[in-house]
JSON list of C-alpha atoms in Angstrom, two decimals:
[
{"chain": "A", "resi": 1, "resn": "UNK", "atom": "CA", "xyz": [30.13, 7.77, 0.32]},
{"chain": "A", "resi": 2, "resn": "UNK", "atom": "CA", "xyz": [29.95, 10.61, -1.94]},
{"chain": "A", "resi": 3, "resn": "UNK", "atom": "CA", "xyz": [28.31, 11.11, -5.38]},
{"chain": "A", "resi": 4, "resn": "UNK", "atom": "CA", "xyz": [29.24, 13.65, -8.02]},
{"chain": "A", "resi": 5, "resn": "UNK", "atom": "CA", "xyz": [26.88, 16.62, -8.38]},
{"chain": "A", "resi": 6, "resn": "UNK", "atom": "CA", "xyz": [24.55, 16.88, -11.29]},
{"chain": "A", "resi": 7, "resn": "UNK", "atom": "CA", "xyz": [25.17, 19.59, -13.41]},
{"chain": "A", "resi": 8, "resn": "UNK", "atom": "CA", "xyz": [21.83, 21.61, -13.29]},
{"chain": "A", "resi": 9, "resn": "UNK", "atom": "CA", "xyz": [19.29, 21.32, -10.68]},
{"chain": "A", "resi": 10, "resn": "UNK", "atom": "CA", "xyz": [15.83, 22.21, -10.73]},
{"chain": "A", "resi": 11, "resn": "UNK", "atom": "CA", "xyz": [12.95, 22.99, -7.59]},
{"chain": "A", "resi": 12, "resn": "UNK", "atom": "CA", "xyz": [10.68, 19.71, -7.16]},
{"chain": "A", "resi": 13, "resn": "UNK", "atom": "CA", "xyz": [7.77, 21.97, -5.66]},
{"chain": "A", "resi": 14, "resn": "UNK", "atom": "CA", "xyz": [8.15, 19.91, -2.81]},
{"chain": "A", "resi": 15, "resn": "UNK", "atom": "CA", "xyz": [9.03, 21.80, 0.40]},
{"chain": "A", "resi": 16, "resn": "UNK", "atom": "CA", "xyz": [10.95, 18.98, 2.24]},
{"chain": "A", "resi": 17, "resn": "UNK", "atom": "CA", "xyz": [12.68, 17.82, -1.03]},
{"chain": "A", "resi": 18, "resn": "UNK", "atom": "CA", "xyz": [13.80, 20.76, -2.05]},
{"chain": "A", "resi": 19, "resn": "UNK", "atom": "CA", "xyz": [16.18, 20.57, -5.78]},
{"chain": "A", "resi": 20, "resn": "UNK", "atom": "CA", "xyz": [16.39, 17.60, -7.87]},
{"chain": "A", "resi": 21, "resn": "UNK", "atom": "CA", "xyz": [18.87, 17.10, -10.66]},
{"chain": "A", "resi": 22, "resn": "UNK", "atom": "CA", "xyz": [16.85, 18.98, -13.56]},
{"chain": "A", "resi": 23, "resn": "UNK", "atom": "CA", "xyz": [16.41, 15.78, -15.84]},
{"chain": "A", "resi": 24, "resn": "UNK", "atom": "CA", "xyz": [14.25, 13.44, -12.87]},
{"chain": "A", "resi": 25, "resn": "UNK", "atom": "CA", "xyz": [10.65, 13.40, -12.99]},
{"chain": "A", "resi": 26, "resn": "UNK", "atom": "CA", "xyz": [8.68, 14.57, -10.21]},
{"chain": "A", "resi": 27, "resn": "UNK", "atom": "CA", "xyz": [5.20, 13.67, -9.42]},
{"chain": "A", "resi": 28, "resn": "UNK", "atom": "CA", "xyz": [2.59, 12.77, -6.91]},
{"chain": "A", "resi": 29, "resn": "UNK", "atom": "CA", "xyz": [2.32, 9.36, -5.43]},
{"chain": "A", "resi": 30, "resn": "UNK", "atom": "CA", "xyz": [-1.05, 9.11, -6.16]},
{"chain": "A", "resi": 31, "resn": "UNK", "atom": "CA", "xyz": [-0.22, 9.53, -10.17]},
{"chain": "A", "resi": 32, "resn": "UNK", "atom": "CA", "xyz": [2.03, 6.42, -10.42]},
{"chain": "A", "resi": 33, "resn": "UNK", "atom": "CA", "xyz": [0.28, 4.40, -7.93]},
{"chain": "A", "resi": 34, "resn": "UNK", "atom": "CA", "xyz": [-3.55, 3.39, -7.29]},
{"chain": "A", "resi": 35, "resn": "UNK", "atom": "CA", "xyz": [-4.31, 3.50, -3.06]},
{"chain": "A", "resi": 36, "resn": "UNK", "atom": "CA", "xyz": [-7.60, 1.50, -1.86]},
{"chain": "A", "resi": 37, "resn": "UNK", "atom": "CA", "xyz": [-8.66, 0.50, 1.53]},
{"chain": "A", "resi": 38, "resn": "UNK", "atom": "CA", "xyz": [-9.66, -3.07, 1.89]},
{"chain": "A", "resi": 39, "resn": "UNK", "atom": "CA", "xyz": [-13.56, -4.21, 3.30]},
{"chain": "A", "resi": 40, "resn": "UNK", "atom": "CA", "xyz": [-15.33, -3.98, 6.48]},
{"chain": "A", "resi": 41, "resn": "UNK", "atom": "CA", "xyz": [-16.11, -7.45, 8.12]},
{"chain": "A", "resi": 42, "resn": "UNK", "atom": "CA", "xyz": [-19.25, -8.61, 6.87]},
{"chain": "A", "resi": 43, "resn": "UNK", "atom": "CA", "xyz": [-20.54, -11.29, 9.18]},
{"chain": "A", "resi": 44, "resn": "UNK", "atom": "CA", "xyz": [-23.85, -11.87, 6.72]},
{"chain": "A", "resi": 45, "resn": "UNK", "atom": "CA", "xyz": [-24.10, -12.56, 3.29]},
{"chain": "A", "resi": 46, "resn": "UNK", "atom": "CA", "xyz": [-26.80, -10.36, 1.38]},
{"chain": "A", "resi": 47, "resn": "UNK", "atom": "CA", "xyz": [-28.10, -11.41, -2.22]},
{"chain": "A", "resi": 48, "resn": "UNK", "atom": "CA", "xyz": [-25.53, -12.34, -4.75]},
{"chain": "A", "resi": 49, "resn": "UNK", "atom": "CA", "xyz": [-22.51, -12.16, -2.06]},
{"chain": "A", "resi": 50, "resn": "UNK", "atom": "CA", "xyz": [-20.21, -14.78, -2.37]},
{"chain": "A", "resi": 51, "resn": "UNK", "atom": "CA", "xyz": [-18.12, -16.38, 0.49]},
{"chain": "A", "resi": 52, "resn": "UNK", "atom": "CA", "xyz": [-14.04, -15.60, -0.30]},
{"chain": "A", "resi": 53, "resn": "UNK", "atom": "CA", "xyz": [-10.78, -15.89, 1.39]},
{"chain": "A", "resi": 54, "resn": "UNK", "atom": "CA", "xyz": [-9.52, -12.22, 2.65]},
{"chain": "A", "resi": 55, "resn": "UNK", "atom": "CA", "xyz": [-6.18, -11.31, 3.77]},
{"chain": "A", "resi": 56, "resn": "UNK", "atom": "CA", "xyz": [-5.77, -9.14, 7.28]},
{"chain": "A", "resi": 57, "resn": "UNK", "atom": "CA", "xyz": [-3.30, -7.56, 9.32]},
{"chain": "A", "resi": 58, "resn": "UNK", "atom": "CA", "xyz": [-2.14, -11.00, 10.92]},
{"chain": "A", "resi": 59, "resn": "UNK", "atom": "CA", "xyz": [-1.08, -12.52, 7.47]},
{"chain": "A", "resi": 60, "resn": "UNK", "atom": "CA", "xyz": [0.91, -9.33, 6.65]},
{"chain": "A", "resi": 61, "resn": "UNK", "atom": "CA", "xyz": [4.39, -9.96, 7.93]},
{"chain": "A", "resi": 62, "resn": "UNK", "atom": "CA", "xyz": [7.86, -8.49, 6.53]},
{"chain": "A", "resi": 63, "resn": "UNK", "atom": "CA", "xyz": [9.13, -11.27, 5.49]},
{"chain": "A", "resi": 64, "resn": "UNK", "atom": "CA", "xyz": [5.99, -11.61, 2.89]},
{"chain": "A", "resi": 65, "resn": "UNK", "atom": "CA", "xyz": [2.01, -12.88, 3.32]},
{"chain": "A", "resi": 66, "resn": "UNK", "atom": "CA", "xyz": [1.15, -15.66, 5.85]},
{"chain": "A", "resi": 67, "resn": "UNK", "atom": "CA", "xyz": [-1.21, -17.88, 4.31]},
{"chain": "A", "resi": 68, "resn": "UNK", "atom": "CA", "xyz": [-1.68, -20.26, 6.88]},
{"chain": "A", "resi": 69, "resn": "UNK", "atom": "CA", "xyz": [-4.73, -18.78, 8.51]},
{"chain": "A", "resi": 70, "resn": "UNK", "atom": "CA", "xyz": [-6.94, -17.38, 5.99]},
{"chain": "A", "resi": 71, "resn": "UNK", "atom": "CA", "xyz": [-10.32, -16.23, 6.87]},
{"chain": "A", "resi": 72, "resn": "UNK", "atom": "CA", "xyz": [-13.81, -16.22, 4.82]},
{"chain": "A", "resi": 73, "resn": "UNK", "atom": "CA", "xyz": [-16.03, -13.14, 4.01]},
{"chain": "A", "resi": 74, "resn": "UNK", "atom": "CA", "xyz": [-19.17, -12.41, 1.59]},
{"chain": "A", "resi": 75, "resn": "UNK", "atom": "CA", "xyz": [-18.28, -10.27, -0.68]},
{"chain": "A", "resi": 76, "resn": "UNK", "atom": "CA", "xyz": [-20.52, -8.63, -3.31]},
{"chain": "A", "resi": 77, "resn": "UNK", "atom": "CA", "xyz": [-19.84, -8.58, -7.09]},
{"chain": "A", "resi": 78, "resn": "UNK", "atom": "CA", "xyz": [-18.89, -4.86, -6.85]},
{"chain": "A", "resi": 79, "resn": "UNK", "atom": "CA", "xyz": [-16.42, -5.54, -4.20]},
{"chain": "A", "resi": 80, "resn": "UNK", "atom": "CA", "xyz": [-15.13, -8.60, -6.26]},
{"chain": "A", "resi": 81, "resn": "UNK", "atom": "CA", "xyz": [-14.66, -6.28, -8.91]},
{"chain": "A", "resi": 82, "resn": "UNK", "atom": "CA", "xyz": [-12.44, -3.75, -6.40]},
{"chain": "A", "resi": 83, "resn": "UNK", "atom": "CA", "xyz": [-11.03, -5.99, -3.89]},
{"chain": "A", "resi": 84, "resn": "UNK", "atom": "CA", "xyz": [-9.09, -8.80, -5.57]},
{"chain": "A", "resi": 85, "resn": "UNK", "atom": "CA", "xyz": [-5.62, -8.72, -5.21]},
{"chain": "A", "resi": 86, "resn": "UNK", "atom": "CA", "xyz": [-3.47, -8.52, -8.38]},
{"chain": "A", "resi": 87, "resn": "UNK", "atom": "CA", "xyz": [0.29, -9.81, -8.08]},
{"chain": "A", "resi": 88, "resn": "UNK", "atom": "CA", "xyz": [2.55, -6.81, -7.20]},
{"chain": "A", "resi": 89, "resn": "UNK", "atom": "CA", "xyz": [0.22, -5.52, -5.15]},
{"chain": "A", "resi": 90, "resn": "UNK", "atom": "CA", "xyz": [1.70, -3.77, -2.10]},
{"chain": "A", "resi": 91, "resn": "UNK", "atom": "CA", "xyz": [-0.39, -4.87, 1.00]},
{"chain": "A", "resi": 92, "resn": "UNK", "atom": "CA", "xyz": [0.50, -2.48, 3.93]},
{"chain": "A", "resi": 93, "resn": "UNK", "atom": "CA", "xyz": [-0.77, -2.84, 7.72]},
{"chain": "A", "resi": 94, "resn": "UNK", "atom": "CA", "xyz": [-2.64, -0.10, 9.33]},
{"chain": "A", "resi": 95, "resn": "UNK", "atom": "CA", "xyz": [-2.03, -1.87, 12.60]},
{"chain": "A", "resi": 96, "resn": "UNK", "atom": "CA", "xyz": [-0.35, -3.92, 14.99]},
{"chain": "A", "resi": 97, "resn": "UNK", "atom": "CA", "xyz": [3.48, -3.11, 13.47]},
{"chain": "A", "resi": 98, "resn": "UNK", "atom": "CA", "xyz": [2.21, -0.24, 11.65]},
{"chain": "A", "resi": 99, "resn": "UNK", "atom": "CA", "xyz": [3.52, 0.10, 8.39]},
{"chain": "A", "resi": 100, "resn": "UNK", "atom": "CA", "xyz": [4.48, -3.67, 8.20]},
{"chain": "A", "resi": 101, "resn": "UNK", "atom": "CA", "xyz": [4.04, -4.35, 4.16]},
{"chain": "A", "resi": 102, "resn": "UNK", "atom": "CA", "xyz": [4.51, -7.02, 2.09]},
{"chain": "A", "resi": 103, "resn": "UNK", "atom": "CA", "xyz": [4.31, -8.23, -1.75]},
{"chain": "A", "resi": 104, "resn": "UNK", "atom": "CA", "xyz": [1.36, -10.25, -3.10]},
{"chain": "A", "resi": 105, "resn": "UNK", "atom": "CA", "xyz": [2.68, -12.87, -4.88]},
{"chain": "A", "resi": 106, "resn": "UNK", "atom": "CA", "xyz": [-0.73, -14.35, -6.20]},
{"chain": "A", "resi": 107, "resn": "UNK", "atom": "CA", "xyz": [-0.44, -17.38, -2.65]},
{"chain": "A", "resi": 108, "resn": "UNK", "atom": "CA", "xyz": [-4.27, -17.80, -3.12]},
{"chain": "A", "resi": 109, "resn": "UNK", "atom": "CA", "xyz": [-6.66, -17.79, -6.03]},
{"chain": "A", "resi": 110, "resn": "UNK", "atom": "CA", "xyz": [-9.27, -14.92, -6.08]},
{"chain": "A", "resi": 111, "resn": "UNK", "atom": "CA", "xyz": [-8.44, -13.36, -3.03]},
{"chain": "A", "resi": 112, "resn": "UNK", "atom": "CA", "xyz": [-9.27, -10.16, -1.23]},
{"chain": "A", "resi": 113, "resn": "UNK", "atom": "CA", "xyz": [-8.41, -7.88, 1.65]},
{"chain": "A", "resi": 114, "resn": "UNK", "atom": "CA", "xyz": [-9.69, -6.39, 5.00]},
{"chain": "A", "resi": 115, "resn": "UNK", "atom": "CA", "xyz": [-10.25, -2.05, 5.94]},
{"chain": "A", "resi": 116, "resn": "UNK", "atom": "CA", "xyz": [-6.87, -2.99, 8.31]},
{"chain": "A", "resi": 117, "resn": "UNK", "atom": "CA", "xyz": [-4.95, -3.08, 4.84]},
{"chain": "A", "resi": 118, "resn": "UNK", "atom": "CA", "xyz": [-4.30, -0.76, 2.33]},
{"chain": "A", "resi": 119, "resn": "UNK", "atom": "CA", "xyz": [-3.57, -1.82, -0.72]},
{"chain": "A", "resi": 120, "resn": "UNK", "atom": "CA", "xyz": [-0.99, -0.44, -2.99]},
{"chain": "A", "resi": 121, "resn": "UNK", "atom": "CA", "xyz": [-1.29, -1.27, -7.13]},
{"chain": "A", "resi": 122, "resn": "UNK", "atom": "CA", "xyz": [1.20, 0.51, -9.48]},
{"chain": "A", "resi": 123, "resn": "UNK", "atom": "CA", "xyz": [-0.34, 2.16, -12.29]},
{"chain": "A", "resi": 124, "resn": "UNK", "atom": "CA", "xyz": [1.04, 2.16, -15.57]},
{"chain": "A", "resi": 125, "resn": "UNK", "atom": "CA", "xyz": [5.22, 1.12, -15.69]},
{"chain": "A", "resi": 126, "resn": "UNK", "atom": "CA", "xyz": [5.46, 1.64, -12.11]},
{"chain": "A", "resi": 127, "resn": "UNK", "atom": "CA", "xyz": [6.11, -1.25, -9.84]},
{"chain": "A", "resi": 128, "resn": "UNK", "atom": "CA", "xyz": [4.90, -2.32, -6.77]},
{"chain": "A", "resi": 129, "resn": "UNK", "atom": "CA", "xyz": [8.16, -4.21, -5.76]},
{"chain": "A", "resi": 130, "resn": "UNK", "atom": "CA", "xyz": [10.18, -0.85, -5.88]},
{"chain": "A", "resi": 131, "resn": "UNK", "atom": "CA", "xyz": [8.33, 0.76, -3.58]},
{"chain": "A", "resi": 132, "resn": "UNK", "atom": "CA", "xyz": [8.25, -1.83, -1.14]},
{"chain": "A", "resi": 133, "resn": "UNK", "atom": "CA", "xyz": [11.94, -2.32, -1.34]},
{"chain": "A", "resi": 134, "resn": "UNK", "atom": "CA", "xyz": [12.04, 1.51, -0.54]},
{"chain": "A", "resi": 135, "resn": "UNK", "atom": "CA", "xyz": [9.59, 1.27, 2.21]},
{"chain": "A", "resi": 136, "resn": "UNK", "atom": "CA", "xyz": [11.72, -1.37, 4.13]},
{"chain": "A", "resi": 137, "resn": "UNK", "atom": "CA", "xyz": [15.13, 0.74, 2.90]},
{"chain": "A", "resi": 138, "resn": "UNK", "atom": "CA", "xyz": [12.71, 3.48, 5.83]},
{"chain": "A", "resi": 139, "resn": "UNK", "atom": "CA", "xyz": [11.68, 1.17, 8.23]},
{"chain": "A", "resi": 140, "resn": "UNK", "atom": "CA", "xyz": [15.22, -0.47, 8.65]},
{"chain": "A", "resi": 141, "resn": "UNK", "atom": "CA", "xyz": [16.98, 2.65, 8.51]},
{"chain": "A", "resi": 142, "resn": "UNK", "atom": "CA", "xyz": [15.07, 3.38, 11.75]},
{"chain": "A", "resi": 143, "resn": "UNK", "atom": "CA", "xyz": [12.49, 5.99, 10.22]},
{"chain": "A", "resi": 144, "resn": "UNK", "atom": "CA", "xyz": [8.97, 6.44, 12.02]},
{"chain": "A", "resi": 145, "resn": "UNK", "atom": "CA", "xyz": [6.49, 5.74, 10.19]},
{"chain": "A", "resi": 146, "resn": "UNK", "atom": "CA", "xyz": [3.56, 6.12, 12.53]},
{"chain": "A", "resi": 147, "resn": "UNK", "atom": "CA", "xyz": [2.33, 9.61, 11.70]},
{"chain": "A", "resi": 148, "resn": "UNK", "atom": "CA", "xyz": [2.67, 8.42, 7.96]},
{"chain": "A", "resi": 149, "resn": "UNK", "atom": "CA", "xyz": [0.32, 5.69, 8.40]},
{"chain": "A", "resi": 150, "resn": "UNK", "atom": "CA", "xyz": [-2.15, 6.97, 11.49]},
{"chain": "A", "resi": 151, "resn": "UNK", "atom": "CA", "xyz": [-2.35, 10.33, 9.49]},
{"chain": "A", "resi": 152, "resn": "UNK", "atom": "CA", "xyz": [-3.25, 13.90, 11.29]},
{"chain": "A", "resi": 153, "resn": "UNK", "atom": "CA", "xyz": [-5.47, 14.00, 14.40]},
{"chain": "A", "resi": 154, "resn": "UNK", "atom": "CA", "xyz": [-8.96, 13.69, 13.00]},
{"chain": "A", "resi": 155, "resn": "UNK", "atom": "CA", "xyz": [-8.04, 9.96, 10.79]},
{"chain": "A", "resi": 156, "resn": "UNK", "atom": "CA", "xyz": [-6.93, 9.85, 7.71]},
{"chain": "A", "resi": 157, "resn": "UNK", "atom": "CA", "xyz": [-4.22, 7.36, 7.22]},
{"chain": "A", "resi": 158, "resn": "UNK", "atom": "CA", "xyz": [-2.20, 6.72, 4.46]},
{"chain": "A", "resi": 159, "resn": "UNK", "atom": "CA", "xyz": [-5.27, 6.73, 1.99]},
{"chain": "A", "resi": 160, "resn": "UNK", "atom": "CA", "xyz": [-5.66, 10.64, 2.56]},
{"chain": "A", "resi": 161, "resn": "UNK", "atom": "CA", "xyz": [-1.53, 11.13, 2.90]},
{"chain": "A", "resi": 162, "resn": "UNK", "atom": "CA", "xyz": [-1.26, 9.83, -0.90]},
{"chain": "A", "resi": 163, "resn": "UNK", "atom": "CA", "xyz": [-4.48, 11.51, -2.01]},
{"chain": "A", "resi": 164, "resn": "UNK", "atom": "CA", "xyz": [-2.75, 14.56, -1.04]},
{"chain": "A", "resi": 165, "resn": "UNK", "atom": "CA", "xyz": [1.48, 13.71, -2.11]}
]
């Protein structure tokens, strides 16, 4: 399949993208999208922590979230505050099938999410749902996404890749 060339054509400033048609926007990841690392296990509870449901590797699957084996952790009102999941968030695995990302749909009430999972929140008009959809477009199109997600020797992971896209 072949598309019709754009008239003009402009640099994006990124080396592996090279031109773009001159009317698209470019711009970093991190500008149209919000990137946080879930919690540590916390075995104990500490003053003011309150027992939640949390979401980890195990209930992120491609075809969406497993809810039928979700765990309890204290969490503290600051974490609350950082860690709930919104729906459209983008919940993506930092191991087993790495990569492996789903949409949250809102399955649970006031839920939260484990340091296995990063979690992806459009900012703005963005949408979480389009990237997904483009993330599985890679993974099914037989793209490695290892280094993406396991990041430079050193750590990293995809918190630091979209800190620096």
């Amino acid at each position: 399949m072949s598309f019709p060339r754009y008239e003009n054509y402009k640099d994006s400033g990124v080396e592996w993208l090279g031109e773009v048609p001159e009317h698209w926007g470019v711009a970093p990841l991190k500008r149209g999208f919000e990137v946080r690392l879930g919690k540590m296990l916390q075995p104990e509870s500490s003053s003011h922590d309150e027992l939640l449901p949390y979401l980890r590797t195990a209930n992120i699957q491609w075809y969406g979230v497993d809810v039928s084996d979700i765990k309890l952790m204290w969490f503290s009102q600051k974490e609350r505050s950082q860690l709930t999941l919104q729906s459209d968030d983008l919940l993506i695995s930092e191991g087993g099938d790495v990569g492996r990302s789903a949409l949250w749909r809102g399955e649970i009430d006031n839920c939260h999410f484990q340091n296995s999972i990063n979690r992806v929140r459009a900012r703005e008009s963005n949408s979480g749902g389009y990237l997904y959809r483009h993330g599985r477009l890679v993974k099914f199109n037989g793209l490695r996404l290892k280094k993406l997600f396991t990041g430079p020797p050193g750590g990293g992971g995809f918190c630091r890749l979209v800190s620096r896209v």
